[in-house]
PDB file of C-alpha atoms in Angstrom:
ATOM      1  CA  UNK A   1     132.591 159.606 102.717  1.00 60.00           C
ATOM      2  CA  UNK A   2     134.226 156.575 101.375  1.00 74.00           C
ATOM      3  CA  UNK A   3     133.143 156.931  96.931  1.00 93.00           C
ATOM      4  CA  UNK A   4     133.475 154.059  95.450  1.00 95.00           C
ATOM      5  CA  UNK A   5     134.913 150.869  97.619  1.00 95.00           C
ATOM      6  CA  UNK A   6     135.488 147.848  95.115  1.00 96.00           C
ATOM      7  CA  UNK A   7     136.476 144.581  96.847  1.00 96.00           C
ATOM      8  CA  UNK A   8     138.453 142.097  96.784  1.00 97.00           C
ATOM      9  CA  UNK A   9     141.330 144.060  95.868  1.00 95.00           C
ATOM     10  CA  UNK A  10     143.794 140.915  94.912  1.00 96.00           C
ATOM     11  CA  UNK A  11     142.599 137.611  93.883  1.00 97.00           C
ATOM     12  CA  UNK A  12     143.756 134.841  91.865  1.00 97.00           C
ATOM     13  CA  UNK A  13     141.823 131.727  90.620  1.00 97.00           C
ATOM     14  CA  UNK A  14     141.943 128.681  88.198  1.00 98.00           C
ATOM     15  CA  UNK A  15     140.760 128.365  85.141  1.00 98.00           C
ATOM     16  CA  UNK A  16     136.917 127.286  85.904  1.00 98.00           C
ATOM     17  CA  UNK A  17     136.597 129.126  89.544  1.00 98.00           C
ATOM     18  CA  UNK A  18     133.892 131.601  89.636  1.00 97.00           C
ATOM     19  CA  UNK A  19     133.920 134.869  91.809  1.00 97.00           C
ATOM     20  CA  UNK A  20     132.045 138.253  92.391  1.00 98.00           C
ATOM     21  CA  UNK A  21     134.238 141.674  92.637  1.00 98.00           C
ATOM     22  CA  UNK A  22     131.952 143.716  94.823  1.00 97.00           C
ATOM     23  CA  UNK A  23     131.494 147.562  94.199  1.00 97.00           C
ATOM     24  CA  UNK A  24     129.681 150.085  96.456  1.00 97.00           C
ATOM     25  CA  UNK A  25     129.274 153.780  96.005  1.00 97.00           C
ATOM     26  CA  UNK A  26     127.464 156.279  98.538  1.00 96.00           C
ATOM     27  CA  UNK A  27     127.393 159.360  96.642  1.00 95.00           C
ATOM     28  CA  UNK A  28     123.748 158.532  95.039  1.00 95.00           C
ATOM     29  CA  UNK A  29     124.905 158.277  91.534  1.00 96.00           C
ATOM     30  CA  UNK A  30     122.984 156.586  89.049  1.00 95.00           C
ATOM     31  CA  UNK A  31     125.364 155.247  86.191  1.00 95.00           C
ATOM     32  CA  UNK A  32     128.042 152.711  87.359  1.00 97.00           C
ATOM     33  CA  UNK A  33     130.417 150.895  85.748  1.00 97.00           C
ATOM     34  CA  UNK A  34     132.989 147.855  85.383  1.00 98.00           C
ATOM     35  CA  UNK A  35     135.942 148.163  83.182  1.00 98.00           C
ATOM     36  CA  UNK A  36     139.078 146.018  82.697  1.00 97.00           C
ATOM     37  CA  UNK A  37     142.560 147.088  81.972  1.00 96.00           C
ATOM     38  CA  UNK A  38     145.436 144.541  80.575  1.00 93.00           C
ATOM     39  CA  UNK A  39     148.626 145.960  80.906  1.00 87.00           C
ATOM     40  CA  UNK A  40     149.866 148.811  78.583  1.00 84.00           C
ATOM     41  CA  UNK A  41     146.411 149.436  77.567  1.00 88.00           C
ATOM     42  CA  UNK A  42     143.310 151.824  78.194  1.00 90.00           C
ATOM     43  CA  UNK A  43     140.376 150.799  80.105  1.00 94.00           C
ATOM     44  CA  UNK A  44     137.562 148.423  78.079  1.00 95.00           C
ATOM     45  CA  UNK A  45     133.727 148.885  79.441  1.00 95.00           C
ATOM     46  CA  UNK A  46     132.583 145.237  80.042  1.00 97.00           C
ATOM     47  CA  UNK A  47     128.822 146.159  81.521  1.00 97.00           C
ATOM     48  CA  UNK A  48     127.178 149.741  82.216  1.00 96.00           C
ATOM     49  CA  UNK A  49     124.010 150.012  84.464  1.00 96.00           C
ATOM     50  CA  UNK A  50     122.343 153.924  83.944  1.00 95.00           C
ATOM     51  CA  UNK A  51     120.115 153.188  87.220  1.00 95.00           C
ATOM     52  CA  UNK A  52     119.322 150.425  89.572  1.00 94.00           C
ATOM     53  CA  UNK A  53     117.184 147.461  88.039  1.00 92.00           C
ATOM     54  CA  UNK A  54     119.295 148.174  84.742  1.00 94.00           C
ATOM     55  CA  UNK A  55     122.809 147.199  82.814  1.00 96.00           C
ATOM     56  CA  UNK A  56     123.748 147.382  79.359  1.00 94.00           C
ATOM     57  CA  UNK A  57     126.669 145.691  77.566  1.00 94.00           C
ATOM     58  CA  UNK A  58     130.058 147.576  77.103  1.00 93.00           C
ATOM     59  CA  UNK A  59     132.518 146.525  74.803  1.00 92.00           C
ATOM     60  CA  UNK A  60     134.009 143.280  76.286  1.00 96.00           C
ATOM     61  CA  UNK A  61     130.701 141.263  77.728  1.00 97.00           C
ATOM     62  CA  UNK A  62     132.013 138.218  77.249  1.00 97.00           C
ATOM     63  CA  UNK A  63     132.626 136.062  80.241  1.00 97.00           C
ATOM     64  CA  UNK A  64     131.058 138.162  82.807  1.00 98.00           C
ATOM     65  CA  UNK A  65     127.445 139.029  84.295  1.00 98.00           C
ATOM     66  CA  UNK A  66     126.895 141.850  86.335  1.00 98.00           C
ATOM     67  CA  UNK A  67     123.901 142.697  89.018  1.00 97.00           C
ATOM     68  CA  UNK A  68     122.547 146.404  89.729  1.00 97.00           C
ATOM     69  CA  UNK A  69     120.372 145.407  92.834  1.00 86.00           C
ATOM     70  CA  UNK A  70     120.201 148.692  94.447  1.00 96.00           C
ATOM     71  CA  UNK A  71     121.515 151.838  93.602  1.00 97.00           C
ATOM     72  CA  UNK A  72     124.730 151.546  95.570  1.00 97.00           C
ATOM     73  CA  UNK A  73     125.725 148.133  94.526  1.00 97.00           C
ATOM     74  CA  UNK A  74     126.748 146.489  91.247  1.00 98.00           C
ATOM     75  CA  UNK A  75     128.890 143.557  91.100  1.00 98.00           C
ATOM     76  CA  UNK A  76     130.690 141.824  88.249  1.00 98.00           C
ATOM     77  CA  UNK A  77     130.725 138.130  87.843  1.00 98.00           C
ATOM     78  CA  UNK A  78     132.840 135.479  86.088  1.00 97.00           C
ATOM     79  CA  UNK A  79     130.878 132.103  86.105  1.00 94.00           C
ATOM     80  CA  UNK A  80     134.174 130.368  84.891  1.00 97.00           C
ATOM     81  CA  UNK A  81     136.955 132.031  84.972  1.00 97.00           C
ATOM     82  CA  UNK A  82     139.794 132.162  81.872  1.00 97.00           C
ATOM     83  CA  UNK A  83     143.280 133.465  81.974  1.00 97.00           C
ATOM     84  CA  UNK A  84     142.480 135.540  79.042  1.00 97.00           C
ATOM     85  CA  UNK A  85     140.320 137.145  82.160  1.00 98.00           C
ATOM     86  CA  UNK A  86     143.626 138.308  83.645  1.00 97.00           C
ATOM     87  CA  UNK A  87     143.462 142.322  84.110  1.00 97.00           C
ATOM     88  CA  UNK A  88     142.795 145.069  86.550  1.00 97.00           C
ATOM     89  CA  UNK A  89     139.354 145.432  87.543  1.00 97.00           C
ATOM     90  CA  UNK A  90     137.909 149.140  87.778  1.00 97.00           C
ATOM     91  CA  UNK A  91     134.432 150.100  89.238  1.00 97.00           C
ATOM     92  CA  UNK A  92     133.116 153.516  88.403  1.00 96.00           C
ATOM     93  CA  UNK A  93     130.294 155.743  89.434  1.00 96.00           C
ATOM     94  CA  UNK A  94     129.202 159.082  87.420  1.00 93.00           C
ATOM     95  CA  UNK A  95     126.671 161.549  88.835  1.00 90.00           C
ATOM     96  CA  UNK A  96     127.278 164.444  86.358  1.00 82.00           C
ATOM     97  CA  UNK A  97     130.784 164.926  87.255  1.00 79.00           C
ATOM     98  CA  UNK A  98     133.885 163.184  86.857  1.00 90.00           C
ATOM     99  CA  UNK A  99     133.550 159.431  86.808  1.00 92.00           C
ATOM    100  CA  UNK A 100     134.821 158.325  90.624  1.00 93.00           C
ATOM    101  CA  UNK A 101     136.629 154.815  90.227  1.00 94.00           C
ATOM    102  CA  UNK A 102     137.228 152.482  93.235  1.00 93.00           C
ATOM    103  CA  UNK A 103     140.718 151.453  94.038  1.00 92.00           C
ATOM    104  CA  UNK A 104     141.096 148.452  91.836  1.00 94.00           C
ATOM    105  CA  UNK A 105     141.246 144.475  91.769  1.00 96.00           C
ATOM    106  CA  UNK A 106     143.763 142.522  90.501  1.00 96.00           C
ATOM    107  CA  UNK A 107     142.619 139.356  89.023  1.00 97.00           C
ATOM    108  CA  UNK A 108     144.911 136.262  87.900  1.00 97.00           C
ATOM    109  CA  UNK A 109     143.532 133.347  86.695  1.00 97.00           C
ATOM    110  CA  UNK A 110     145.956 130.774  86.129  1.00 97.00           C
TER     111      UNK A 110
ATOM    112  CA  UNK B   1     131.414 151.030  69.483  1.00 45.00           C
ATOM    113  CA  UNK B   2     131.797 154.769  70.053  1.00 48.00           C
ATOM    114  CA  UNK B   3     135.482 154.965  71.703  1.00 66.00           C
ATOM    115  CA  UNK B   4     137.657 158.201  71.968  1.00 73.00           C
ATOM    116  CA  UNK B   5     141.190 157.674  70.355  1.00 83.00           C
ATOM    117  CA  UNK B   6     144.259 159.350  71.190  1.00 86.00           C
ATOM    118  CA  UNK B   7     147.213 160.460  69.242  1.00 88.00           C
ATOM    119  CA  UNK B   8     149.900 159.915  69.196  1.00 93.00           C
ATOM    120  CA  UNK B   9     150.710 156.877  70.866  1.00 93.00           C
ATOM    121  CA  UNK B  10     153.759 158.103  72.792  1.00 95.00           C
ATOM    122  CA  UNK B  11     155.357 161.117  73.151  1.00 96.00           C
ATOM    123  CA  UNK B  12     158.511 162.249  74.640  1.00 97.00           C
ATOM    124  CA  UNK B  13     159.333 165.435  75.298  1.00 97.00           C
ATOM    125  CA  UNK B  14     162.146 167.723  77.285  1.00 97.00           C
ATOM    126  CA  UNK B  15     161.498 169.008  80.345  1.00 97.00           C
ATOM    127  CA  UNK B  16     159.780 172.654  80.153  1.00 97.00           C
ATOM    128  CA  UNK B  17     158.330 172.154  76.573  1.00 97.00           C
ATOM    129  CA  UNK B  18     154.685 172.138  75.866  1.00 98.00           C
ATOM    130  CA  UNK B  19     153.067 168.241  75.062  1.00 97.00           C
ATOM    131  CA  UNK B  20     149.714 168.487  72.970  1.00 97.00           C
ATOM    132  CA  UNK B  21     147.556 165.105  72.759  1.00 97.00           C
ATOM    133  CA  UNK B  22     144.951 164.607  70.695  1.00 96.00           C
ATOM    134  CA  UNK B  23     141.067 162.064  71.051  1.00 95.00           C
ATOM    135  CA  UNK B  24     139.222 161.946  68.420  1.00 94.00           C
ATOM    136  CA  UNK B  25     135.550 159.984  68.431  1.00 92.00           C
ATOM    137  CA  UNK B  26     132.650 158.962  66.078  1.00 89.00           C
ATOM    138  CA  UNK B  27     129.027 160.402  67.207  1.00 87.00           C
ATOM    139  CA  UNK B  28     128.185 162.712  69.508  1.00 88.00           C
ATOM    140  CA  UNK B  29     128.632 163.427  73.029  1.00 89.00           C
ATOM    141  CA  UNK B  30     127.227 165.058  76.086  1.00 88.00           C
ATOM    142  CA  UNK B  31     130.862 164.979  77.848  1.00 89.00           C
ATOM    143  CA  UNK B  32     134.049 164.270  77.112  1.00 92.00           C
ATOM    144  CA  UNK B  33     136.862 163.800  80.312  1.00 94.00           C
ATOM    145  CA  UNK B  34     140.366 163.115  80.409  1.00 96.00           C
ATOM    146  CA  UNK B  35     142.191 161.830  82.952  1.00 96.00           C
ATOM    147  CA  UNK B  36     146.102 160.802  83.465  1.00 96.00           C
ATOM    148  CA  UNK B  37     146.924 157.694  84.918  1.00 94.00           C
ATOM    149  CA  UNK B  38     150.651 156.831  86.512  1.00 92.00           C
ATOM    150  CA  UNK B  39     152.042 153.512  85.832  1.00 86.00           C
ATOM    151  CA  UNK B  40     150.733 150.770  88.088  1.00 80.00           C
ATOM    152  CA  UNK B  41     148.391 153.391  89.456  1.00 84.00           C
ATOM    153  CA  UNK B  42     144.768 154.581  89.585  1.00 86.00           C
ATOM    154  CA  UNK B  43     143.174 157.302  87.833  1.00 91.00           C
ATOM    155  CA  UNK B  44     143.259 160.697  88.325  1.00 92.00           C
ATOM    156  CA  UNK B  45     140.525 163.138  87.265  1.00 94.00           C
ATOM    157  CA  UNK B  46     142.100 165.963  85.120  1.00 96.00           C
ATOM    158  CA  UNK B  47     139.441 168.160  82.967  1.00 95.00           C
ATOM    159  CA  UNK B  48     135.778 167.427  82.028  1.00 93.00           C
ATOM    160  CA  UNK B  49     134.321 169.487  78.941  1.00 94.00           C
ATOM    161  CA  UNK B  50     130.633 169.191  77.957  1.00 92.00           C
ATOM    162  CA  UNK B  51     129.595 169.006  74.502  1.00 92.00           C
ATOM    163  CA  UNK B  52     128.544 172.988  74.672  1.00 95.00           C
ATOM    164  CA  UNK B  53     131.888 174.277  75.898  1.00 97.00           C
ATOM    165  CA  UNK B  54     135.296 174.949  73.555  1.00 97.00           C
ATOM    166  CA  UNK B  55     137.452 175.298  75.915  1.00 98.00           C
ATOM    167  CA  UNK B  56     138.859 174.813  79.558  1.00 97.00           C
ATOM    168  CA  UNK B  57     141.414 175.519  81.842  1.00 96.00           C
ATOM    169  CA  UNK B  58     142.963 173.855  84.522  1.00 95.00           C
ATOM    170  CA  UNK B  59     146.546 175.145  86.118  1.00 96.00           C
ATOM    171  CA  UNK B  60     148.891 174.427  83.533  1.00 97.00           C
ATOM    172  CA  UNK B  61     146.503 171.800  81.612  1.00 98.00           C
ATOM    173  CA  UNK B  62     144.009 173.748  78.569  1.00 98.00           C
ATOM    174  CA  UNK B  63     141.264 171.068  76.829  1.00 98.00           C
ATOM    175  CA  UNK B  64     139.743 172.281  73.603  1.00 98.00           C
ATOM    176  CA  UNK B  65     136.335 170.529  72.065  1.00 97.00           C
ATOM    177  CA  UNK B  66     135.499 170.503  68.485  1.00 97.00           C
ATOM    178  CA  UNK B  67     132.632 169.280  68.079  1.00 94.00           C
ATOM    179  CA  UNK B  68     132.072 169.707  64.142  1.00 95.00           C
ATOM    180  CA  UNK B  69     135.607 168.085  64.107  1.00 95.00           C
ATOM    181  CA  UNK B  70     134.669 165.703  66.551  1.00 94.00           C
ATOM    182  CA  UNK B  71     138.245 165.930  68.416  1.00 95.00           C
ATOM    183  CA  UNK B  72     139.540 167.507  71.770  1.00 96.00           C
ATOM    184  CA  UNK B  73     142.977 168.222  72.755  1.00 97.00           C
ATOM    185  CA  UNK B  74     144.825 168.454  76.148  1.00 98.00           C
ATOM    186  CA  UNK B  75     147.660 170.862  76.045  1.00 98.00           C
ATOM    187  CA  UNK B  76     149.994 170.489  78.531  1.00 98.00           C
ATOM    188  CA  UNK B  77     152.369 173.622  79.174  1.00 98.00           C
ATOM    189  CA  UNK B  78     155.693 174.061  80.831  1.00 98.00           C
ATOM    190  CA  UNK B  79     156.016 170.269  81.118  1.00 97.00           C
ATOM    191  CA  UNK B  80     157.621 168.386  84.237  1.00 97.00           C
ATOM    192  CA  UNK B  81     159.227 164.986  84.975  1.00 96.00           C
ATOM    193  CA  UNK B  82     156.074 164.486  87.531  1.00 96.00           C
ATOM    194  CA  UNK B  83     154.022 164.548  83.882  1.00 97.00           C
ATOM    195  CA  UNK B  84     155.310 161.615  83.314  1.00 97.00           C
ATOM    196  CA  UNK B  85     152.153 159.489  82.628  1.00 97.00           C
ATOM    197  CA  UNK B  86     149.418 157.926  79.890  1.00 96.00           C
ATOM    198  CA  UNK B  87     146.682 160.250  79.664  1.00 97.00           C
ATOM    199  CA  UNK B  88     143.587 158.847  78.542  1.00 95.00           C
ATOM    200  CA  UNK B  89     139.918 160.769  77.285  1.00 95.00           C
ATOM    201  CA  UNK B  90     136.675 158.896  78.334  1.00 94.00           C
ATOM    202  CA  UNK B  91     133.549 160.225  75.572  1.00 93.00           C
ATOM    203  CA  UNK B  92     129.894 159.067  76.280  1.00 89.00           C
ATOM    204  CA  UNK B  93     127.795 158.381  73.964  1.00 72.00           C
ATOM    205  CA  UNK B  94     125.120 161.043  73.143  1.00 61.00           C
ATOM    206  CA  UNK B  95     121.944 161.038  76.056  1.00 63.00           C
ATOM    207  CA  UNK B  96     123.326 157.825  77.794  1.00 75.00           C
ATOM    208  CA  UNK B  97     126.331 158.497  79.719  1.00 89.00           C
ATOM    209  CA  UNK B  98     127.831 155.565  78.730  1.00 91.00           C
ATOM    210  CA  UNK B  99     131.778 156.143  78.833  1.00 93.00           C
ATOM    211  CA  UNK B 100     134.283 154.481  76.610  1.00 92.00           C
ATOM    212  CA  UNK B 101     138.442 155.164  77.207  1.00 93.00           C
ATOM    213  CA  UNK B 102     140.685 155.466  74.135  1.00 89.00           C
ATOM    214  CA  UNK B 103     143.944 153.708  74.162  1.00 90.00           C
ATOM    215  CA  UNK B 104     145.895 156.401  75.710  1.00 93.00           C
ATOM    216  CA  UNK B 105     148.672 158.578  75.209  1.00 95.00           C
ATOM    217  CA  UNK B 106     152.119 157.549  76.980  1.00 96.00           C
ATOM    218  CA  UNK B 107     153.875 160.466  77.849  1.00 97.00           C
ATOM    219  CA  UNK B 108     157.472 160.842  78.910  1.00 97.00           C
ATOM    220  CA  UNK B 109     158.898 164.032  80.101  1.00 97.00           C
ATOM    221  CA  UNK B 110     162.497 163.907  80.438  1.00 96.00           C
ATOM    222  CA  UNK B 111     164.328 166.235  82.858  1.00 93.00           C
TER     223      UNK B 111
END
């Protein structure tokens, strides 16, 4: 039973690249997540999806598209990437108990 | 947005004294979590309360919900270096499950 497995889990680009971080949960939840965290700071929702086929903005949109496909999958983005995209990259799942987050990515963009 | 806030910012406290944070948020909830995060590290799953309950335990950590106040508060008794953390609470907005962090409480626990 793996939870949530985000991928990759370092990357750095240059300003302009594009990528897709990769999330995958297999405990059946509905609701996932993408969040960001700069350093010193809490975690910012960029894009919530309450079930496959559906995602809703969080509060940092900006920059990033995401894609709910299935129900296990929902990746993030970043068409052309901007150091002020620099952060930690969180997935999440929630199935009615506590939000399971994956491990992480680490994104520069320099 | 609907986001949970903590307070205070930091806190330092000695070693075997109790540390009380505070979140407070703007509409209502179904659940509000917190969770305590090490630095450079993931995070770590402490209490959730639904928007029904008033209180909950967990070991040494007690969470209490106001709802009319719109405010919870993680107590933290008997406190220990290994405390040393920022503890953040996550709210969802009401029928949506849609979960926002606060800022975060940094707490130091010196020994």
């Amino acid at each position: 039973n793996a939870g949530v497995t985000q991928t990759p889990k370092f990357q750095v680009l240059k300003t302009g690249q594009s990528m897709t971080l990769q999330c995958a949960q297999d405990m059946n939840h509905n609701s996932m997540y993408w969040y960001r965290q700069d350093p010193g700071m809490g975690l910012r929702l960029i894009y919530y999806s309450a079930s496959e086929g559906t995602t809703d903005k969080g509060e940092v949109p900006n920059g990033y598209n995401v894609s709910r496909l299935n129900k296990r999958e929902f990746s993030l983005r970043l068409e052309s990437a901007a150091p002020s995209q620099t952060s930690v990259y969180f997935c999440a799942s929630f199935g009615g108990s506590p939000l399971h987050f994956g491990n992480g990515t680490r994104l520069t963009v320099t | 947005s609907q986001q949970g806030e903590e307070d205070p910012q930091a806190l330092s406290i000695q070693e075997g004294e109790n540390a009380t944070m505070n979140c407070s948020y703007k509409t209502s909830i179904n659940n509000l979590q917190w969770y305590r995060q090490n630095s450079g590290r993931g995070l770590v799953h402490l209490i959730l309360i639904r928007s029904n309950e008033r209180e909950k335990h967990s070991g040494r950590l007690r969470v209490t919900l106001d709802t009319s106040k719109k405010s919870s508060s993680l107590l933290i008794t008997a406190s220990r270096a290994a405390d040393t953390a920022s503890y953040f609470c996550a709210t969802d907005e009401d029928n949506f499950n849609k979960f926002y962090f606060g800022s975060g409480t940094k707490l130091n626990v010196k020994p």
